[in-house]
Each structure stands twice: as C-alpha cells, then as structure tokens.
C-alpha cells in the first residue's frame, strides 16, 4: 500500500510569533525550487504562534499543513492554562502531536492520558500523531519492542476503526531525541515494522495504511537512508526543523526516497514479468 510520507517540524518551545512567520516564509522559499507534491509537510509551532502561521500559510498559499504540539482532552472547562482540540481545529490545525516523550517524562502523561488526547483530536476531525519510544535503559535491557507495544496498546485504546485509518504514529526512541545520535536505519525499520504489526493486532487490517514516522536526530545526512526503509513513512523532526535549509533538505530526502522506492518496486515487477515469460 502506498503511504504519502509526512515530514513534520516540531518547533517545541522555540520562536515567538514574528520569528515563526519568518521561518514559514524562509521555508517556503527553500522549498519553492522543488516539486514536493508526493510529500506532505506539517509545521508544529508553539500555541501562541499558530494564528500568525495560519494567516501567512493562508495568505501566501503555502503548501504546509499546520500542526500543534499538544492539547487537552476536554472540549472546554475550568482547566487553567490548557488548550482544547476544538480550539485548534478552528485555527485550521490538521495534525496534533500527542504523547511526545518530553510530555510523558516532564509532564507526567500516561498512556491513558495520551489515549484521551488522541481521541479528542480525532473527534475534532484532526489527525493525532501519537508518539511512542523506548528509553536507553529499556533498549539495553532488550525491552524496546515490548515497551513500544504496551505504549501503542494503551495510547490507541480509544480510537475507532475509522479513526485508525487516518492515524499517524511516530516512533521516537527517547535516547535519540535531541542527542545527535539517530537510530540505525535497520533498527528503526525493525521497530517501525513491529509497531505496524501491533497496530494491526489492535485493529485487524488497518496496519498497512497507518503512517509511521521515525523521530530522533533526523538530519539531512541521515534522512534519506532512514526514509528509504519500507516501514518508515516520514519523520518527526525537532532541532533540524528550526533551520529552513536543513528542514528543506530533509523534505527533499523524503522525495528522493519516494523516487527510489518506486524505482525498486518497478524493477521488482519487471523481474517478475521477465521470469513469467
Ligand atoms: P530531534 O527531536 O530531531 O531534535 O531529535 C525530535 C523530536 O523531539 O520530535
């Protein structure tokens, strides 16, 4: 099944709304030289920048989808300091990251909380990007697959079958986030394939359609090899998404990966035809 790669820039707590506008414009300039219809790009600025980014994306007809980094699971109420999925939807937000490892580790988000947020995002007709990933300790103990499986089962527990069909999952090993140490493409592929299998176990038949991103120190130098893996359908990019040149090069790498995957598939089909003759 062909899945459109999704490259998402997670700006975390960086850039005020004026800097955010500049980054949207610079990125659009960098990408204008390339045709990238085969790749989807989403930008996830801090909440306070969303309205400015939405305005510039709209006015300049930029090809980016708008994303958020978090939300609350209730539509409204006495939750001081929180922002609801419904509020984000009104700003033309398409994707919301939920359960990022920084939120799990620093803000105490459990799988149950992540599940409620993912469901709230989907209910508001946006797509959740549900993050999972093991710590270094868990990897070294040989528990990476088990940890990711448990996180997926807990975090996706409240989604309906229809909501699974548009779901995005981000596999982000915690030890690779912001460390400059990315997972080896082969290991990342293995974990993404495992995640796909678990998703298919949760809801039979949906696994092959769910997009699974890899995240953790994705840079222009490693993007193409990571994105060429058959079960990696995009990247969740932190640090490198703040630099328009680097981020544009990652989008280009995704395009190149699409082209090489397509060429490999065609060569395989041709081989098969030749053998049948
Ligand atoms: P990084 O962050 O690319 O800076 O490692 C990835 C993320 O936190 O989503």
Short mmCIF file of C-alpha atoms and ligand atoms in Angstrom, two decimals:
data_model
loop_
_atom_site.label_atom_id
_atom_site.label_comp_id
_atom_site.label_asym_id
_atom_site.label_seq_id
_atom_site.Cartn_x
_atom_site.Cartn_y
_atom_site.Cartn_z
CA UNK A 1 0.00 0.00 0.00
CA UNK A 2 1.39 3.43 -0.83
CA UNK A 3 1.50 5.89 2.07
CA UNK A 4 2.31 9.56 1.47
CA UNK A 5 5.35 10.45 3.57
CA UNK A 6 4.72 13.07 6.24
CA UNK A 7 7.61 15.28 7.34
CA UNK A 8 6.69 17.19 10.50
CA UNK A 9 8.65 20.01 12.10
CA UNK A 10 8.26 20.04 15.88
CA UNK A 11 9.44 23.50 16.90
CA UNK A 12 8.99 22.74 20.62
CA UNK A 13 9.24 25.86 22.82
CA UNK A 14 11.17 27.93 20.26
CA UNK A 15 10.35 31.08 18.27
CA UNK A 16 7.94 33.90 19.05
CA UNK A 17 5.16 34.65 16.57
CA UNK A 18 7.26 37.07 14.48
CA UNK A 19 10.11 34.58 14.20
CA UNK A 20 7.58 31.88 13.37
CA UNK A 21 6.25 33.89 10.41
CA UNK A 22 9.80 34.33 9.16
CA UNK A 23 10.51 30.63 9.39
CA UNK A 24 7.34 29.78 7.40
CA UNK A 25 8.38 32.23 4.70
CA UNK A 26 12.02 31.13 4.55
CA UNK A 27 10.99 27.50 4.39
CA UNK A 28 8.56 28.20 1.59
CA UNK A 29 11.36 29.97 -0.30
CA UNK A 30 13.70 26.99 0.19
CA UNK A 31 11.09 24.52 -0.97
CA UNK A 32 9.84 26.60 -3.89
CA UNK A 33 12.64 25.26 -6.06
CA UNK A 34 11.38 21.70 -5.70
CA UNK A 35 8.19 19.94 -6.55
CA UNK A 36 7.20 18.07 -3.46
CA UNK A 37 3.58 17.08 -4.03
CA UNK A 38 4.45 13.49 -3.19
CA UNK A 39 5.41 14.52 0.33
CA UNK A 40 3.25 16.17 2.99
CA UNK A 41 4.83 18.74 5.30
CA UNK A 42 3.40 19.83 8.66
CA UNK A 43 4.71 22.59 10.92
CA UNK A 44 4.10 22.47 14.68
CA UNK A 45 4.81 25.88 16.26
CA UNK A 46 4.03 26.78 19.89
CA UNK A 47 0.33 27.59 20.54
CA UNK A 48 0.89 31.35 20.60
CA UNK A 49 2.32 31.28 17.05
CA UNK A 50 -0.49 29.28 15.47
CA UNK A 51 -2.71 32.17 14.43
CA UNK A 52 0.20 34.02 12.78
CA UNK A 53 1.36 30.90 10.95
CA UNK A 54 -2.19 30.14 9.85
CA UNK A 55 -2.52 33.66 8.43
CA UNK A 56 0.73 33.51 6.49
CA UNK A 57 0.07 29.97 5.17
CA UNK A 58 -3.34 31.14 4.01
CA UNK A 59 -2.33 34.50 2.54
CA UNK A 60 0.74 33.19 0.70
CA UNK A 61 -0.95 29.90 -0.22
CA UNK A 62 1.88 27.88 1.27
CA UNK A 63 1.72 24.12 0.93
CA UNK A 64 2.28 23.40 4.60
CA UNK A 65 -0.22 21.81 6.95
CA UNK A 66 -0.49 23.44 10.33
CA UNK A 67 0.14 21.30 13.40
CA UNK A 68 0.13 21.64 17.19
CA UNK A 69 2.33 20.01 19.82
CA UNK A 70 -0.27 19.08 22.41
CA UNK A 71 -3.86 19.68 23.55
CA UNK A 72 -6.24 18.90 26.40
CA UNK A 73 -8.70 16.02 26.13
CA UNK A 74 -11.78 18.07 27.13
CA UNK A 75 -13.51 20.49 24.77
CA UNK A 76 -13.75 23.28 27.34
CA UNK A 77 -13.88 23.88 31.07
CA UNK A 78 -12.01 25.04 34.14
CA UNK A 79 -8.56 23.83 33.07
CA UNK A 80 -6.37 26.89 33.55
CA UNK A 81 -3.59 27.16 31.01
CA UNK A 82 -4.87 24.42 28.69
CA UNK A 83 -5.94 24.47 25.03
CA UNK A 84 -8.62 22.16 23.58
CA UNK A 85 -8.61 20.19 20.34
CA UNK A 86 -11.75 22.07 19.26
CA UNK A 87 -9.88 25.38 19.60
CA UNK A 88 -7.05 24.06 17.46
CA UNK A 89 -9.42 22.81 14.78
CA UNK A 90 -10.82 26.36 14.47
CA UNK A 91 -7.30 27.52 13.55
CA UNK A 92 -7.12 25.09 10.61
CA UNK A 93 -4.79 22.79 12.50
CA UNK A 94 -4.59 19.41 10.75
CA UNK A 95 -2.19 17.42 12.93
CA UNK A 96 -1.68 17.35 16.70
CA UNK A 97 1.30 15.62 18.32
CA UNK A 98 0.22 13.69 21.42
CA UNK A 99 2.31 11.78 23.93
CA UNK A 100 5.66 13.22 22.89
CA UNK A 101 8.33 11.71 25.16
CA UNK A 102 9.02 15.14 26.67
CA UNK A 103 5.36 15.35 27.72
CA UNK A 104 5.44 11.81 29.05
CA UNK A 105 8.68 12.38 31.01
CA UNK A 106 8.35 16.02 32.10
CA UNK A 107 4.58 16.46 32.42
CA UNK A 108 3.57 13.03 33.66
CA UNK A 109 1.47 11.96 30.68
CA UNK A 110 0.47 8.32 30.93
CA UNK A 111 -0.80 6.11 28.09
CA UNK A 112 -4.30 6.70 29.44
CA UNK A 113 -3.95 10.47 29.16
CA UNK A 114 -2.41 10.13 25.69
CA UNK A 115 -5.31 7.90 24.62
CA UNK A 116 -7.85 10.51 25.75
CA UNK A 117 -5.98 13.26 23.91
CA UNK A 118 -5.64 11.19 20.72
CA UNK A 119 -9.39 10.53 20.80
CA UNK A 120 -10.16 14.24 21.38
CA UNK A 121 -8.00 15.19 18.38
CA UNK A 122 -9.68 12.62 16.15
CA UNK A 123 -13.16 13.67 17.39
CA UNK A 124 -12.33 17.23 16.32
CA UNK A 125 -11.58 15.93 12.79
CA UNK A 126 -7.84 16.37 13.03
CA UNK A 127 -5.16 13.70 12.90
CA UNK A 128 -3.26 12.74 16.03
CA UNK A 129 0.47 12.00 15.69
CA UNK A 130 0.84 9.55 18.57
CA UNK A 131 4.42 9.28 19.85
CA UNK A 132 5.95 6.16 21.33
CA UNK A 133 9.53 5.06 22.02
CA UNK A 134 11.77 3.34 24.49
CA UNK A 135 14.45 4.81 26.79
CA UNK A 136 18.10 3.77 26.56
CA UNK A 137 17.74 1.63 29.67
CA UNK A 138 14.78 -0.20 28.18
CA UNK A 139 16.62 -0.75 24.88
CA UNK A 140 19.70 -2.07 26.63
CA UNK A 141 17.52 -4.45 28.65
CA UNK A 142 16.17 -5.83 25.34
CA UNK A 143 12.68 -4.46 26.10
CA UNK A 144 12.27 -1.93 23.25
CA UNK A 145 9.62 -3.87 21.33
CA UNK A 146 7.67 -4.73 24.47
CA UNK A 147 7.67 -1.09 25.69
CA UNK A 148 6.53 0.27 22.33
CA UNK A 149 3.84 -2.39 22.08
CA UNK A 150 2.47 -1.51 25.54
CA UNK A 151 2.53 2.21 24.74
CA UNK A 152 0.67 1.63 21.47
CA UNK A 153 -1.98 -0.60 23.03
CA UNK A 154 -2.58 1.97 25.80
CA UNK A 155 -2.34 5.13 23.70
CA UNK A 156 -4.55 3.96 20.82
CA UNK A 157 -7.17 2.35 23.05
CA UNK A 158 -9.88 4.95 22.49
CA UNK A 159 -9.77 5.26 18.68
CA UNK A 160 -12.46 3.83 16.43
CA UNK A 161 -11.65 1.78 13.33
CA UNK A 162 -12.34 4.79 11.09
CA UNK A 163 -10.00 6.93 13.20
CA UNK A 164 -7.23 4.34 12.80
CA UNK A 165 -7.41 4.79 9.05
CA UNK A 166 -6.00 8.32 9.18
CA UNK A 167 -3.80 7.87 12.25
CA UNK A 168 -0.10 8.79 12.30
CA UNK A 169 2.28 7.15 14.77
CA UNK A 170 5.77 8.48 15.49
CA UNK A 171 8.37 6.00 16.70
CA UNK A 172 10.89 8.11 18.60
CA UNK A 173 13.47 6.29 20.71
CA UNK A 174 13.98 8.61 23.69
CA UNK A 175 17.77 8.19 23.58
CA UNK A 176 17.84 9.60 20.03
CA UNK A 177 15.84 12.76 20.72
CA UNK A 178 17.95 15.89 20.72
CA UNK A 179 21.15 13.89 21.23
CA UNK A 180 22.54 13.87 17.69
CA UNK A 181 22.50 10.07 17.90
CA UNK A 182 19.91 8.65 15.50
CA UNK A 183 18.78 5.03 15.45
CA UNK A 184 20.48 2.90 12.80
CA UNK A 185 18.15 2.75 9.78
CA UNK A 186 17.91 -1.05 10.12
CA UNK A 187 16.91 -0.82 13.80
CA UNK A 188 14.44 1.99 13.12
CA UNK A 189 12.91 -0.10 10.32
CA UNK A 190 12.61 -3.12 12.60
CA UNK A 191 10.86 -1.10 15.31
CA UNK A 192 8.50 0.58 12.83
CA UNK A 193 7.64 -2.82 11.35
CA UNK A 194 6.94 -4.12 14.87
CA UNK A 195 4.76 -1.08 15.58
CA UNK A 196 2.81 -1.72 12.37
CA UNK A 197 2.25 -5.33 13.40
CA UNK A 198 0.99 -4.26 16.84
CA UNK A 199 -1.38 -1.71 15.26
CA UNK A 200 -2.71 -4.44 13.01
CA UNK A 201 -3.21 -6.69 16.03
CA UNK A 202 -5.20 -3.95 17.76
CA UNK A 203 -7.42 -3.37 14.71
CA UNK A 204 -7.15 -6.11 12.14
CA UNK A 205 -6.43 -4.88 8.62
CA UNK A 206 -5.52 -1.24 9.34
CA UNK A 207 -1.76 -1.66 9.89
CA UNK A 208 -0.73 -1.32 6.25
CA UNK A 209 -2.49 2.05 5.92
CA UNK A 210 -1.18 3.78 9.06
CA UNK A 211 1.72 6.16 8.52
CA UNK A 212 4.62 5.60 10.89
CA UNK A 213 7.22 8.34 11.25
CA UNK A 214 10.67 7.94 12.69
CA UNK A 215 11.90 10.71 15.00
CA UNK A 216 15.15 11.32 16.86
CA UNK A 217 18.06 13.36 15.48
CA UNK A 218 16.83 13.29 11.88
CA UNK A 219 19.20 15.47 9.84
CA UNK A 220 19.87 15.94 6.12
CA UNK A 221 22.79 13.47 6.33
CA UNK A 222 20.75 10.56 7.65
CA UNK A 223 17.25 11.36 6.36
CA UNK A 224 17.40 9.63 3.01
CA UNK A 225 18.58 6.28 4.35
CA UNK A 226 16.01 6.35 7.16
CA UNK A 227 13.17 7.38 4.87
CA UNK A 228 14.02 4.73 2.27
CA UNK A 229 13.09 1.99 4.77
CA UNK A 230 9.84 0.28 3.76
CA UNK A 231 8.01 0.83 7.09
CA UNK A 232 9.17 4.41 7.71
CA UNK A 233 6.66 6.85 6.23
CA UNK A 234 8.12 10.16 7.24
CA UNK A 235 9.96 11.93 10.02
CA UNK A 236 9.19 13.93 13.13
CA UNK A 237 11.99 16.48 13.19
CA UNK A 238 12.93 18.62 16.20
CA UNK A 239 16.21 20.57 16.10
CA UNK A 240 16.68 20.50 12.32
CA UNK A 241 13.16 21.86 11.72
CA UNK A 242 14.24 25.26 13.10
CA UNK A 243 16.70 25.69 10.23
CA UNK A 244 14.87 26.22 6.93
CA UNK A 245 17.79 24.98 4.80
CA UNK A 246 18.19 21.77 6.80
CA UNK A 247 14.45 21.11 7.00
CA UNK A 248 14.03 21.65 3.25
CA UNK A 249 16.86 19.17 2.65
CA UNK A 250 15.05 16.61 4.78
CA UNK A 251 11.89 17.13 2.70
CA UNK A 252 14.00 16.65 -0.44
CA UNK A 253 15.45 13.46 1.04
CA UNK A 254 11.90 12.19 1.51
CA UNK A 255 11.21 12.92 -2.15
CA UNK A 256 14.36 11.08 -3.20
CA UNK A 257 13.38 8.16 -1.01
CA UNK A 258 9.92 8.07 -2.68
CA UNK A 259 11.58 8.01 -6.09
CA UNK A 260 14.00 5.22 -5.17
CA UNK A 261 11.27 3.12 -3.51
CA UNK A 262 9.13 3.50 -6.65
CA UNK A 263 12.07 2.57 -8.92
CA UNK A 264 12.86 -0.50 -6.80
CA UNK A 265 9.21 -1.57 -6.94
CA UNK A 266 9.12 -1.17 -10.74
CA UNK A 267 12.36 -3.15 -11.14
CA UNK A 268 10.92 -5.94 -8.99
CA UNK A 269 7.73 -6.04 -11.08
CA UNK A 270 9.78 -6.11 -14.27
CA UNK A 271 11.87 -9.01 -12.92
CA UNK A 272 8.72 -10.90 -12.06
CA UNK A 273 7.33 -10.32 -15.57
CA UNK A 274 10.61 -11.48 -17.14
CA UNK A 275 10.52 -14.66 -15.04
CA UNK A 276 6.92 -15.37 -16.06
CA UNK A 277 7.83 -15.17 -19.76
P1 LIG B 1 15.22 16.00 17.45
O1 LIG B 1 13.76 15.93 18.11
O2 LIG B 1 15.03 15.90 15.95
O3 LIG B 1 15.79 17.30 17.88
O4 LIG B 1 15.97 14.82 17.96
C1 LIG B 1 12.77 15.06 17.64
C2 LIG B 1 11.50 15.23 18.46
O5 LIG B 1 11.59 15.52 19.64
O6 LIG B 1 10.38 15.07 17.95
#
